[in-house]
C-alpha cells in the first residue's frame, strides 16, 4: 500500500512507497523516544507512546538499508531547569540526565548518533536549535551540523511528542531548507490541551511539512 501524502514538493516522496523513502540524501530523525515519554510509568507519559516503537524500528531498518543516516535526540535535562514546573516552567520533572526516564526506550533500535538537548537548562524542543529560557537567540545544535555535513537534503521526523519536540524539529527542518516529512504512524502527542496534536499537524502542513500516513490527505 502506498502512503497518502500531503503537498509533495518534488515528487520524491510520492514515486516511492515506504521502502523507497530512504536514500543517502535523507536523514531520519528519531525524536525523544525515551522512557519518561514512551513508558506508561514515565513522568511525562505520552498516550500511545510505546506503541510507535515497532513502526519506528521498521523505519530505522528501512533507512539503514536505503543508506540514510539515522539520528536520535535525547531530552537531557539537569535536575533543575526553568523548563520544569518546580522551577517556574510548565513540565513535570522528566528526562533528568543519567536517570531511567532519560534512557531511550529499551526496544528502540539504536543505529546512529544520539544527540542530547536541554543539557544546560535550555528548553531544547527542537533537535536543531536551543533557546535559553532566560532569553536570547536560538543556538544551533551539533545534530544540525552533523546532518548538514552528511549531505542530506530531506528529513524524515518521527518520535515524541507531536506537539512539542517533533513539531519544533520539523519546523526547523523546513526553515533550514530541508524537504521535511513527518510519519503519522510514528508520532504521538502530549495533548496538554485536547487537540494540541491535531493543531500541531495542521501547523506543520501549513509550514510545508509533508505529512505521510493514514489521514494525512484530510488535512
Ligand atoms: C518534550 C515536553 C517537554 C518533547 C520535551 O520531547 O516533545 N515535550 N520536553
Ligand atoms: Zn523536556
GROMACS .gro file of N, CA and C and ligand atoms in nm, residues 37 75 77 83-84 91 94 123 125, ligand 2:
model
   28
   37UNK      N    1   0.875   0.965   2.831
   37UNK     CA    2   0.767   0.995   2.736
   37UNK      C    3   0.697   0.868   2.689
   75UNK      N    4   1.613   1.417   2.513
   75UNK     CA    5   1.588   1.525   2.607
   75UNK      C    6   1.677   1.494   2.730
   77UNK      N    7   1.786   1.680   3.062
   77UNK     CA    8   1.776   1.798   3.149
   77UNK      C    9   1.857   1.783   3.277
   83UNK      N   10   1.264   2.485   3.267
   83UNK     CA   11   1.175   2.401   3.186
   83UNK      C   12   1.074   2.327   3.276
   84UNK      N   13   1.111   2.306   3.403
   84UNK     CA   14   1.028   2.226   3.494
   84UNK      C   15   0.936   2.316   3.577
   91UNK      N   16   0.654   2.194   3.291
   91UNK     CA   17   0.655   2.047   3.281
   91UNK      C   18   0.689   1.980   3.414
   94UNK      N   19   1.127   1.559   3.414
   94UNK     CA   20   1.137   1.446   3.320
   94UNK      C   21   1.275   1.445   3.257
  123UNK      N   22   1.521   2.491   2.702
  123UNK     CA   23   1.402   2.410   2.679
  123UNK      C   24   1.434   2.298   2.582
  125UNK      N   25   1.341   2.215   2.270
  125UNK     CA   26   1.236   2.140   2.199
  125UNK      C   27   1.284   2.090   2.064
  221LIG    ZN1   28   1.188   1.840   2.819
   0.00000   0.00000   0.00000
